[in-house]
PDB file of C-alpha atoms in Angstrom:
ATOM      1  CA  MET A  91     -19.486 -66.932  -1.778  1.00 64.00           C
ATOM      2  CA  LEU A  92     -20.462 -65.458   1.265  1.00 59.00           C
ATOM      3  CA  ASN A  93     -17.459 -63.357   1.176  1.00 76.00           C
ATOM      4  CA  LYS A  94     -18.061 -62.058  -2.360  1.00 85.00           C
ATOM      5  CA  LEU A  95     -21.620 -61.299  -1.236  1.00 87.00           C
ATOM      6  CA  SER A  96     -20.456 -59.180   1.664  1.00 92.00           C
ATOM      7  CA  THR A  97     -17.764 -57.273  -0.465  1.00 93.00           C
ATOM      8  CA  ASN A  98     -20.463 -56.664  -3.446  1.00 93.00           C
ATOM      9  CA  LEU A  99     -22.760 -55.003  -0.731  1.00 93.00           C
ATOM     10  CA  SER A 100     -20.161 -52.978   0.580  1.00 96.00           C
ATOM     11  CA  LEU A 101     -19.373 -51.692  -2.756  1.00 96.00           C
ATOM     12  CA  LYS A 102     -22.557 -50.963  -3.267  1.00 94.00           C
ATOM     13  CA  PHE A 103     -23.717 -49.199  -0.066  1.00 95.00           C
ATOM     14  CA  PHE A 104     -20.471 -48.153   1.395  1.00 96.00           C
ATOM     15  CA  LYS A 105     -18.327 -47.473  -2.077  1.00 96.00           C
ATOM     16  CA  GLN A 106     -15.536 -50.073  -0.362  1.00 96.00           C
ATOM     17  CA  ARG A 107     -14.111 -53.400  -1.880  1.00 96.00           C
ATOM     18  CA  LYS A 108     -14.061 -55.282   0.973  1.00 96.00           C
ATOM     19  CA  PRO A 109     -16.195 -57.382   3.290  1.00 96.00           C
ATOM     20  CA  LEU A 110     -19.032 -55.863   4.914  1.00 96.00           C
ATOM     21  CA  GLU A 111     -17.707 -56.699   8.559  1.00 96.00           C
ATOM     22  CA  LEU A 112     -14.528 -54.640   7.943  1.00 97.00           C
ATOM     23  CA  VAL A 113     -16.474 -51.604   6.858  1.00 97.00           C
ATOM     24  CA  ILE A 114     -18.789 -51.880  10.080  1.00 97.00           C
ATOM     25  CA  PHE A 115     -15.372 -51.999  12.064  1.00 98.00           C
ATOM     26  CA  ASP A 116     -13.810 -48.943  10.549  1.00 98.00           C
ATOM     27  CA  LYS A 117     -16.981 -46.936  11.154  1.00 97.00           C
ATOM     28  CA  LEU A 118     -16.795 -48.101  14.532  1.00 97.00           C
ATOM     29  CA  PHE A 119     -13.634 -47.359  15.041  1.00 98.00           C
ATOM     30  CA  ASN A 120     -13.562 -44.183  13.390  1.00 97.00           C
ATOM     31  CA  LYS A 121     -16.684 -43.073  15.876  1.00 97.00           C
ATOM     32  CA  PHE A 122     -15.045 -44.048  18.729  1.00 97.00           C
ATOM     33  CA  PHE A 123     -11.330 -43.944  18.818  1.00 97.00           C
ATOM     34  CA  ILE A 124      -9.945 -41.715  15.983  1.00 97.00           C
ATOM     35  CA  ASN A 125      -8.778 -38.291  17.253  1.00 95.00           C
ATOM     36  CA  THR A 126      -9.052 -35.373  15.216  1.00 93.00           C
ATOM     37  CA  ASN A 127      -8.487 -32.987  17.661  1.00 90.00           C
ATOM     38  CA  ASN A 128      -4.955 -33.009  16.935  1.00 70.00           C
ATOM     39  CA  LYS A 129      -4.969 -29.484  14.833  1.00 74.00           C
ATOM     40  CA  ASN A 130      -1.036 -30.887  13.052  1.00 90.00           C
ATOM     41  CA  GLU A 131      -1.823 -30.021   9.278  1.00 93.00           C
ATOM     42  CA  TYR A 132      -0.568 -33.457   7.811  1.00 95.00           C
ATOM     43  CA  ILE A 133      -2.684 -35.193   9.854  1.00 96.00           C
ATOM     44  CA  MET A 134      -5.855 -33.740   9.239  1.00 95.00           C
ATOM     45  CA  LYS A 135      -4.686 -34.028   5.409  1.00 96.00           C
ATOM     46  CA  TYR A 136      -4.300 -37.478   5.860  1.00 97.00           C
ATOM     47  CA  HIS A 137      -7.946 -38.284   7.874  1.00 96.00           C
ATOM     48  CA  GLN A 138      -9.930 -35.941   5.276  1.00 96.00           C
ATOM     49  CA  ASP A 139      -7.919 -37.788   1.883  1.00 98.00           C
ATOM     50  CA  GLY A 140      -6.649 -40.746   2.978  1.00 98.00           C
ATOM     51  CA  PHE A 141      -3.123 -40.025   2.120  1.00 98.00           C
ATOM     52  CA  VAL A 142      -0.450 -37.033   2.607  1.00 98.00           C
ATOM     53  CA  LYS A 143       3.006 -36.488   1.582  1.00 98.00           C
ATOM     54  CA  ILE A 144       5.303 -35.878   4.883  1.00 97.00           C
ATOM     55  CA  ASN A 145       8.992 -34.315   4.588  1.00 95.00           C
ATOM     56  CA  PRO A 146      11.562 -36.376   7.261  1.00 96.00           C
ATOM     57  CA  ASN A 147      14.878 -35.815   6.732  1.00 96.00           C
ATOM     58  CA  ILE A 148      15.981 -39.019   5.356  1.00 98.00           C
ATOM     59  CA  SER A 149      18.024 -38.433   2.288  1.00 98.00           C
ATOM     60  CA  ASP A 150      21.223 -39.728   3.694  1.00 98.00           C
ATOM     61  CA  GLU A 151      19.066 -43.190   4.765  1.00 98.00           C
ATOM     62  CA  ILE A 152      17.761 -43.631   0.982  1.00 98.00           C
ATOM     63  CA  GLU A 153      21.251 -43.290  -0.339  1.00 98.00           C
ATOM     64  CA  THR A 154      22.622 -45.690   1.905  1.00 98.00           C
ATOM     65  CA  ILE A 155      19.944 -48.240   0.999  1.00 98.00           C
ATOM     66  CA  ASN A 156      20.421 -47.279  -2.999  1.00 98.00           C
ATOM     67  CA  LYS A 157      24.041 -48.459  -2.793  1.00 98.00           C
ATOM     68  CA  ASN A 158      23.173 -51.462  -1.363  1.00 98.00           C
ATOM     69  CA  LEU A 159      20.659 -52.785  -3.594  1.00 98.00           C
ATOM     70  CA  GLU A 160      20.923 -55.670  -4.979  1.00 98.00           C
ATOM     71  CA  LEU A 161      18.240 -58.066  -6.906  1.00 98.00           C
ATOM     72  CA  GLU A 162      17.116 -61.527  -5.752  1.00 97.00           C
ATOM     73  CA  LYS A 163      18.161 -64.008  -8.462  1.00 96.00           C
ATOM     74  CA  ASN A 164      15.862 -66.448 -10.242  1.00 96.00           C
ATOM     75  CA  GLN A 165      12.752 -63.879 -10.447  1.00 97.00           C
ATOM     76  CA  ASN A 166      10.426 -64.450 -13.073  1.00 95.00           C
ATOM     77  CA  TYR A 167       8.127 -61.685 -13.391  1.00 94.00           C
ATOM     78  CA  PRO A 168       7.753 -58.274 -11.680  1.00 96.00           C
ATOM     79  CA  PRO A 169       7.839 -56.711  -8.832  1.00 97.00           C
ATOM     80  CA  TYR A 170      11.217 -58.184  -8.509  1.00 98.00           C
ATOM     81  CA  SER A 171      12.543 -57.981  -5.061  1.00 98.00           C
ATOM     82  CA  PHE A 172      15.916 -56.743  -3.640  1.00 98.00           C
ATOM     83  CA  LYS A 173      17.911 -58.568  -0.992  1.00 97.00           C
ATOM     84  CA  ILE A 174      17.549 -57.377   2.506  1.00 97.00           C
ATOM     85  CA  ASN A 175      21.429 -57.085   3.752  1.00 97.00           C
ATOM     86  CA  LYS A 176      22.025 -55.917   7.228  1.00 98.00           C
ATOM     87  CA  ILE A 177      22.998 -52.814   6.431  1.00 98.00           C
ATOM     88  CA  ILE A 178      19.403 -52.007   4.703  1.00 98.00           C
ATOM     89  CA  GLU A 179      17.925 -53.499   8.278  1.00 98.00           C
ATOM     90  CA  GLU A 180      19.882 -51.008   9.837  1.00 98.00           C
ATOM     91  CA  THR A 181      18.978 -48.089   7.797  1.00 98.00           C
ATOM     92  CA  ILE A 182      15.234 -49.192   7.727  1.00 98.00           C
ATOM     93  CA  ASP A 183      15.341 -49.589  11.621  1.00 98.00           C
ATOM     94  CA  LYS A 184      16.802 -45.840  12.144  1.00 98.00           C
ATOM     95  CA  ILE A 185      14.221 -44.261   9.352  1.00 98.00           C
ATOM     96  CA  ILE A 186      11.541 -45.729  11.750  1.00 97.00           C
ATOM     97  CA  LYS A 187      12.844 -45.299  15.222  1.00 96.00           C
ATOM     98  CA  VAL A 188      14.817 -41.980  14.957  1.00 97.00           C
ATOM     99  CA  LYS A 189      13.873 -39.988  11.577  1.00 97.00           C
ATOM    100  CA  MET A 190      10.637 -40.601  11.838  1.00 97.00           C
ATOM    101  CA  LYS A 191       9.514 -40.832  15.616  1.00 96.00           C
ATOM    102  CA  ASN A 192       7.588 -37.517  15.800  1.00 95.00           C
ATOM    103  CA  TYR A 193       5.645 -38.535  13.028  1.00 96.00           C
ATOM    104  CA  PHE A 194       4.607 -41.742  14.773  1.00 96.00           C
ATOM    105  CA  SER A 195       3.714 -39.942  17.981  1.00 95.00           C
ATOM    106  CA  ASN A 196       1.349 -37.901  15.958  1.00 95.00           C
ATOM    107  CA  LEU A 197      -0.334 -40.736  14.405  1.00 97.00           C
ATOM    108  CA  GLU A 198      -0.566 -42.796  17.619  1.00 96.00           C
ATOM    109  CA  ASP A 199      -2.247 -39.989  18.796  1.00 96.00           C
ATOM    110  CA  TYR A 200      -4.655 -39.830  16.289  1.00 96.00           C
ATOM    111  CA  PHE A 201      -5.150 -43.513  16.286  1.00 97.00           C
ATOM    112  CA  ASN A 202      -5.480 -43.655  19.821  1.00 96.00           C
ATOM    113  CA  SER A 203      -3.342 -47.033  19.662  1.00 97.00           C
ATOM    114  CA  GLU A 204      -0.127 -47.864  19.443  1.00 97.00           C
ATOM    115  CA  ILE A 205       1.543 -48.667  15.882  1.00 97.00           C
ATOM    116  CA  TYR A 206       4.335 -51.116  14.772  1.00 97.00           C
ATOM    117  CA  PRO A 207       6.020 -52.357  11.517  1.00 98.00           C
ATOM    118  CA  ALA A 208       4.194 -55.381  10.158  1.00 98.00           C
ATOM    119  CA  VAL A 209       6.076 -56.118   6.797  1.00 98.00           C
ATOM    120  CA  VAL A 210       8.545 -54.314   4.521  1.00 98.00           C
ATOM    121  CA  ASN A 211       9.065 -54.402   0.871  1.00 97.00           C
ATOM    122  CA  LEU A 212      11.873 -53.100  -1.060  1.00 98.00           C
ATOM    123  CA  LYS A 213      11.026 -53.882  -4.722  1.00 98.00           C
ATOM    124  CA  ARG A 214      11.234 -52.804  -8.248  1.00 98.00           C
ATOM    125  CA  ASN A 215       8.204 -52.562 -10.834  1.00 98.00           C
ATOM    126  CA  THR A 216       9.414 -52.801 -14.496  1.00 98.00           C
ATOM    127  CA  HIS A 217       7.291 -52.971 -17.677  1.00 97.00           C
ATOM    128  CA  TYR A 218       5.342 -55.672 -18.594  1.00 96.00           C
ATOM    129  CA  LYS A 219       2.490 -56.241 -21.640  1.00 94.00           C
ATOM    130  CA  LYS A 220      -0.825 -56.378 -19.873  1.00 92.00           C
ATOM    131  CA  ILE A 221      -3.071 -59.181 -21.533  1.00 91.00           C
ATOM    132  CA  ASP A 222      -6.299 -58.400 -20.230  1.00 91.00           C
ATOM    133  CA  GLU A 223      -8.066 -56.680 -17.144  1.00 89.00           C
ATOM    134  CA  ASN A 224      -7.352 -60.056 -15.286  1.00 91.00           C
ATOM    135  CA  HIS A 225      -3.548 -59.796 -15.695  1.00 93.00           C
ATOM    136  CA  GLU A 226      -2.097 -57.858 -13.396  1.00 94.00           C
ATOM    137  CA  TYR A 227       1.666 -58.607 -11.488  1.00 95.00           C
ATOM    138  CA  TYR A 228       1.838 -55.868  -9.171  1.00 92.00           C
ATOM    139  CA  SER A 229      -1.891 -54.780  -8.543  1.00 94.00           C
ATOM    140  CA  ASP A 230      -2.065 -52.126 -11.434  1.00 95.00           C
ATOM    141  CA  ASN A 231      -6.068 -52.261 -11.262  1.00 97.00           C
ATOM    142  CA  PHE A 232      -8.079 -50.133  -9.050  1.00 97.00           C
ATOM    143  CA  HIS A 233      -8.794 -51.642  -5.658  1.00 97.00           C
ATOM    144  CA  ASN A 234      -8.956 -50.891  -2.000  1.00 95.00           C
ATOM    145  CA  ASP A 235      -6.935 -53.573   0.348  1.00 97.00           C
ATOM    146  CA  ALA A 236      -9.312 -55.758   2.459  1.00 96.00           C
ATOM    147  CA  TYR A 237      -7.927 -54.542   5.909  1.00 98.00           C
ATOM    148  CA  THR A 238      -9.031 -52.537   8.792  1.00 98.00           C
ATOM    149  CA  LEU A 239      -8.307 -48.802   8.546  1.00 98.00           C
ATOM    150  CA  THR A 240      -5.821 -49.683  11.540  1.00 98.00           C
ATOM    151  CA  HIS A 241      -3.388 -51.315   8.300  1.00 98.00           C
ATOM    152  CA  PHE A 242      -1.707 -48.268   6.489  1.00 98.00           C
ATOM    153  CA  LYS A 243       1.028 -47.703   4.393  1.00 98.00           C
ATOM    154  CA  ILE A 244       4.210 -45.458   3.944  1.00 98.00           C
ATOM    155  CA  PHE A 245       5.871 -45.250   0.583  1.00 98.00           C
ATOM    156  CA  PHE A 246       9.266 -44.164   0.146  1.00 98.00           C
ATOM    157  CA  ASN A 247      10.938 -43.259  -3.374  1.00 98.00           C
ATOM    158  CA  LEU A 248      14.244 -44.486  -3.667  1.00 98.00           C
ATOM    159  CA  MET A 249      14.594 -42.561  -6.859  1.00 98.00           C
ATOM    160  CA  ASP A 250      12.883 -39.459  -8.861  1.00 98.00           C
ATOM    161  CA  VAL A 251       9.529 -40.551 -10.152  1.00 98.00           C
ATOM    162  CA  ASP A 252       7.453 -39.014 -13.192  1.00 98.00           C
ATOM    163  CA  GLU A 253       4.851 -40.814 -14.893  1.00 97.00           C
ATOM    164  CA  ASN A 254       7.295 -43.103 -17.041  1.00 98.00           C
ATOM    165  CA  ASN A 255       8.273 -44.694 -13.995  1.00 98.00           C
ATOM    166  CA  GLY A 256       4.544 -46.241 -13.295  1.00 97.00           C
ATOM    167  CA  PRO A 257       3.605 -44.167 -10.370  1.00 98.00           C
ATOM    168  CA  MET A 258       0.734 -44.913  -7.945  1.00 98.00           C
ATOM    169  CA  HIS A 259      -2.717 -43.842  -8.768  1.00 98.00           C
ATOM    170  CA  ILE A 260      -4.711 -42.638  -5.659  1.00 98.00           C
ATOM    171  CA  VAL A 261      -8.638 -41.497  -5.252  1.00 98.00           C
ATOM    172  CA  PRO A 262      -8.817 -39.137  -2.127  1.00 98.00           C
ATOM    173  CA  LYS A 263     -11.683 -40.369  -0.357  1.00 97.00           C
ATOM    174  CA  LYS A 264     -14.045 -37.422  -0.847  1.00 96.00           C
ATOM    175  CA  ASN A 265     -13.729 -38.314  -4.656  1.00 97.00           C
ATOM    176  CA  THR A 266     -14.455 -42.252  -4.083  1.00 98.00           C
ATOM    177  CA  LYS A 267     -18.194 -42.115  -4.845  1.00 97.00           C
ATOM    178  CA  LYS A 268     -17.747 -39.747  -8.233  1.00 97.00           C
ATOM    179  CA  PHE A 269     -14.736 -41.858  -9.472  1.00 97.00           C
ATOM    180  CA  LEU A 270     -16.520 -45.208  -8.999  1.00 97.00           C
ATOM    181  CA  ASN A 271     -19.777 -43.801 -10.899  1.00 96.00           C
ATOM    182  CA  GLU A 272     -17.400 -42.545 -13.651  1.00 96.00           C
ATOM    183  CA  ILE A 273     -15.477 -45.436 -14.378  1.00 97.00           C
ATOM    184  CA  ARG A 274     -18.645 -47.905 -14.213  1.00 96.00           C
ATOM    185  CA  TYR A 275     -16.654 -49.729 -11.188  1.00 97.00           C
ATOM    186  CA  LYS A 276     -18.215 -53.329 -10.435  1.00 95.00           C
ATOM    187  CA  ASP A 277     -14.845 -55.006  -9.524  1.00 94.00           C
ATOM    188  CA  ARG A 278     -10.796 -54.619  -9.871  1.00 94.00           C
ATOM    189  CA  ASN A 279     -11.296 -56.231 -13.149  1.00 94.00           C
ATOM    190  CA  ASN A 280     -14.514 -55.100 -14.202  1.00 95.00           C
ATOM    191  CA  TYR A 281     -14.210 -51.493 -14.981  1.00 96.00           C
ATOM    192  CA  ASP A 282     -13.486 -48.857 -17.900  1.00 95.00           C
ATOM    193  CA  GLN A 283      -9.993 -48.811 -17.856  1.00 90.00           C
ATOM    194  CA  LYS A 284     -10.092 -45.922 -20.481  1.00 89.00           C
ATOM    195  CA  PHE A 285     -11.169 -43.160 -18.308  1.00 90.00           C
ATOM    196  CA  THR A 286      -9.250 -40.234 -18.787  1.00 86.00           C
ATOM    197  CA  ASN A 287     -10.213 -37.668 -16.032  1.00 93.00           C
ATOM    198  CA  LYS A 288      -7.241 -36.838 -13.953  1.00 93.00           C
ATOM    199  CA  ASN A 289      -8.737 -34.681 -11.980  1.00 95.00           C
ATOM    200  CA  LEU A 290     -10.241 -37.880  -9.866  1.00 96.00           C
ATOM    201  CA  TYR A 291      -7.186 -39.405  -8.475  1.00 97.00           C
ATOM    202  CA  TYR A 292      -3.709 -38.324  -7.474  1.00 98.00           C
ATOM    203  CA  CYS A 293      -0.790 -39.470  -8.842  1.00 98.00           C
ATOM    204  CA  ASN A 294       2.092 -40.166  -6.879  1.00 98.00           C
ATOM    205  CA  ILE A 295       5.115 -38.382  -8.743  1.00 98.00           C
ATOM    206  CA  GLY A 296       7.775 -36.953  -6.894  1.00 97.00           C
ATOM    207  CA  LYS A 297      11.794 -36.682  -5.836  1.00 98.00           C
ATOM    208  CA  LYS A 298      13.886 -39.231  -4.497  1.00 98.00           C
ATOM    209  CA  SER A 299      13.271 -39.516  -0.590  1.00 98.00           C
ATOM    210  CA  ASP A 300       9.798 -38.420  -0.697  1.00 98.00           C
ATOM    211  CA  VAL A 301       7.383 -39.820   1.612  1.00 98.00           C
ATOM    212  CA  LEU A 302       3.881 -40.544   1.295  1.00 98.00           C
ATOM    213  CA  ILE A 303       1.551 -42.039   3.944  1.00 98.00           C
ATOM    214  CA  PHE A 304      -1.249 -43.606   2.834  1.00 97.00           C
ATOM    215  CA  ASN A 305      -4.309 -45.763   3.519  1.00 98.00           C
ATOM    216  CA  PRO A 306      -5.014 -48.515   0.879  1.00 98.00           C
ATOM    217  CA  THR A 307      -8.178 -49.780   3.048  1.00 98.00           C
ATOM    218  CA  GLN A 308      -9.820 -46.309   2.363  1.00 97.00           C
ATOM    219  CA  CYS A 309      -8.789 -45.356  -0.921  1.00 98.00           C
ATOM    220  CA  PHE A 310      -8.898 -46.666  -4.562  1.00 98.00           C
ATOM    221  CA  HIS A 311      -5.435 -46.997  -5.984  1.00 98.00           C
ATOM    222  CA  ARG A 312      -3.573 -49.028  -8.286  1.00 97.00           C
ATOM    223  CA  ALA A 313       0.377 -49.262  -9.261  1.00 97.00           C
ATOM    224  CA  THR A 314       0.718 -48.287 -13.045  1.00 97.00           C
ATOM    225  CA  ILE A 315       3.013 -50.083 -15.399  1.00 97.00           C
ATOM    226  CA  PRO A 316       6.466 -48.037 -16.415  1.00 98.00           C
ATOM    227  CA  LYS A 317       6.813 -47.751 -19.647  1.00 97.00           C
ATOM    228  CA  LYS A 318       9.544 -49.516 -21.661  1.00 96.00           C
ATOM    229  CA  GLU A 319      12.957 -49.229 -20.599  1.00 95.00           C
ATOM    230  CA  CYS A 320      11.735 -47.646 -17.221  1.00 98.00           C
ATOM    231  CA  TYR A 321      11.264 -48.846 -13.545  1.00 98.00           C
ATOM    232  CA  ARG A 322      10.419 -47.660 -10.210  1.00 98.00           C
ATOM    233  CA  ASP A 323      12.337 -48.746  -6.705  1.00 98.00           C
ATOM    234  CA  TYR A 324      10.417 -48.267  -3.783  1.00 98.00           C
ATOM    235  CA  LEU A 325      10.786 -49.047  -0.461  1.00 98.00           C
ATOM    236  CA  THR A 326       6.913 -49.629   1.359  1.00 98.00           C
ATOM    237  CA  ILE A 327       6.508 -50.436   5.139  1.00 98.00           C
ATOM    238  CA  THR A 328       3.076 -51.410   6.023  1.00 98.00           C
ATOM    239  CA  PHE A 329       2.210 -50.398   9.682  1.00 98.00           C
ATOM    240  CA  VAL A 330      -0.853 -51.852  12.163  1.00 98.00           C
ATOM    241  CA  CYS A 331      -2.154 -50.373  14.996  1.00 98.00           C
ATOM    242  CA  ILE A 332      -2.660 -52.095  18.168  1.00 96.00           C
ATOM    243  CA  PRO A 333      -4.617 -51.655  21.387  1.00 95.00           C
ATOM    244  CA  LYS A 334      -2.599 -50.218  24.253  1.00 91.00           C
ATOM    245  CA  LYS A 335      -2.660 -53.428  26.113  1.00 88.00           C
ATOM    246  CA  GLU A 336       0.426 -55.423  27.227  1.00 89.00           C
ATOM    247  CA  ARG A 337      -1.121 -59.017  27.176  1.00 86.00           C
ATOM    248  CA  VAL A 338      -2.214 -58.238  23.228  1.00 84.00           C
ATOM    249  CA  LYS A 339       0.874 -56.593  22.244  1.00 87.00           C
ATOM    250  CA  LYS A 340       3.210 -59.613  23.532  1.00 86.00           C
ATOM    251  CA  ASN A 341       1.058 -62.159  21.707  1.00 85.00           C
ATOM    252  CA  ILE A 342       0.760 -60.186  18.564  1.00 90.00           C
ATOM    253  CA  LEU A 343       4.291 -59.442  18.336  1.00 93.00           C
ATOM    254  CA  LYS A 344       6.103 -62.399  19.414  1.00 88.00           C
ATOM    255  CA  ASP A 345       8.370 -63.874  16.746  1.00 90.00           C
ATOM    256  CA  LEU A 346       7.241 -61.316  14.602  1.00 94.00           C
ATOM    257  CA  ASN A 347       9.604 -61.067  11.596  1.00 95.00           C
ATOM    258  CA  ILE A 348       8.646 -57.719   9.479  1.00 97.00           C
ATOM    259  CA  TYR A 349      10.658 -59.261   6.463  1.00 96.00           C
ATOM    260  CA  GLU A 350       8.486 -61.782   5.863  1.00 94.00           C
ATOM    261  CA  TYR A 351       4.999 -61.645   4.799  1.00 93.00           C
ATOM    262  CA  ASP A 352       3.821 -64.994   4.714  1.00 92.00           C
ATOM    263  CA  ASN A 353       2.342 -65.824   8.170  1.00 91.00           C
ATOM    264  CA  ASN A 354       2.715 -62.538   9.280  1.00 95.00           C
ATOM    265  CA  GLN A 355       0.764 -62.268  12.721  1.00 94.00           C
ATOM    266  CA  LEU A 356       0.585 -58.614  12.591  1.00 96.00           C
ATOM    267  CA  LEU A 357      -0.750 -58.146   9.129  1.00 97.00           C
ATOM    268  CA  LYS A 358      -3.387 -60.951  10.341  1.00 96.00           C
ATOM    269  CA  PHE A 359      -4.304 -59.012  13.245  1.00 97.00           C
ATOM    270  CA  ALA A 360      -5.692 -56.303  10.790  1.00 97.00           C
ATOM    271  CA  LYS A 361      -7.719 -58.909   8.289  1.00 97.00           C
ATOM    272  CA  PRO A 362     -10.266 -60.533  10.717  1.00 96.00           C
ATOM    273  CA  ASN A 363     -12.507 -62.833   9.190  1.00 93.00           C
ATOM    274  CA  GLY A 364     -16.001 -62.761   9.747  1.00 93.00           C
ATOM    275  CA  PHE A 365     -18.251 -60.906  11.706  1.00 95.00           C
ATOM    276  CA  ILE A 366     -17.487 -62.503  14.844  1.00 96.00           C
ATOM    277  CA  LYS A 367     -13.722 -62.218  14.683  1.00 96.00           C
ATOM    278  CA  THR A 368     -14.381 -58.623  13.930  1.00 97.00           C
ATOM    279  CA  PHE A 369     -16.330 -57.697  16.516  1.00 96.00           C
ATOM    280  CA  LYS A 370     -13.658 -59.330  18.653  1.00 96.00           C
ATOM    281  CA  LEU A 371     -10.652 -57.475  17.033  1.00 97.00           C
ATOM    282  CA  PHE A 372     -12.747 -54.213  18.112  1.00 97.00           C
ATOM    283  CA  SER A 373     -13.553 -55.294  21.594  1.00 96.00           C
ATOM    284  CA  GLN A 374      -9.847 -55.408  22.298  1.00 95.00           C
ATOM    285  CA  PHE A 375      -9.442 -51.907  21.418  1.00 96.00           C
ATOM    286  CA  ILE A 376     -12.220 -51.114  24.346  1.00 92.00           C
TER     287      ILE A 376
END
């Protein structure tokens, strides 16, 4: 009940659908740690909009991943997960540590923190018949993620994506207020889902190997449902910023498995529960 009230207050006063303490953390972190002196164009666009496309040379790595794709068995509904074999693991490791090394260097300068991968998702979204607003298999209602802004994601297209494939829709930060008012947003399952103003959101269509850096904690977003006979394969890596302190880093990263979502300590690090834990988290960055 308290968490719901906190989220409602955040939505009303700050246009964010997450607990109030996380909004306060974001504002403090933005004021005292975010470095906007970096004149890099894509960093500034990320800061202003909450997302940006980049162009690392990863076409060979995407081809390698595609050649090794094999769906897990006995999955009843989307999104469907692919098996992670050794080749895919090594390829993802190369993307992070080699092909995107310079991007992460700039992002660490922007966040004034160290950045580590928290969890990897390799999945396929397919068509399904939506029964009502409460029925969603892969977050296809507009929402923002209830984490601190130190949690962000990078999306990698494993195929060409157009509007038939169910691309993600993202609302730029500057459009949030107008967007929420126009769709009469009350909650992720309570808004006008028939709105048609495409000028208020970005549609993440693009070519195979396209890469999008995106902060889902700051931008309202949704997956969309692919048309019948269509699907969307994608790689998503979630990253979390942590303080530049060895004792903190050692505790958080111990035994971390980036291919497991449940009980993932790095994800939990960016999702404190309650004001006391949230301010303790902020103090660790000081």
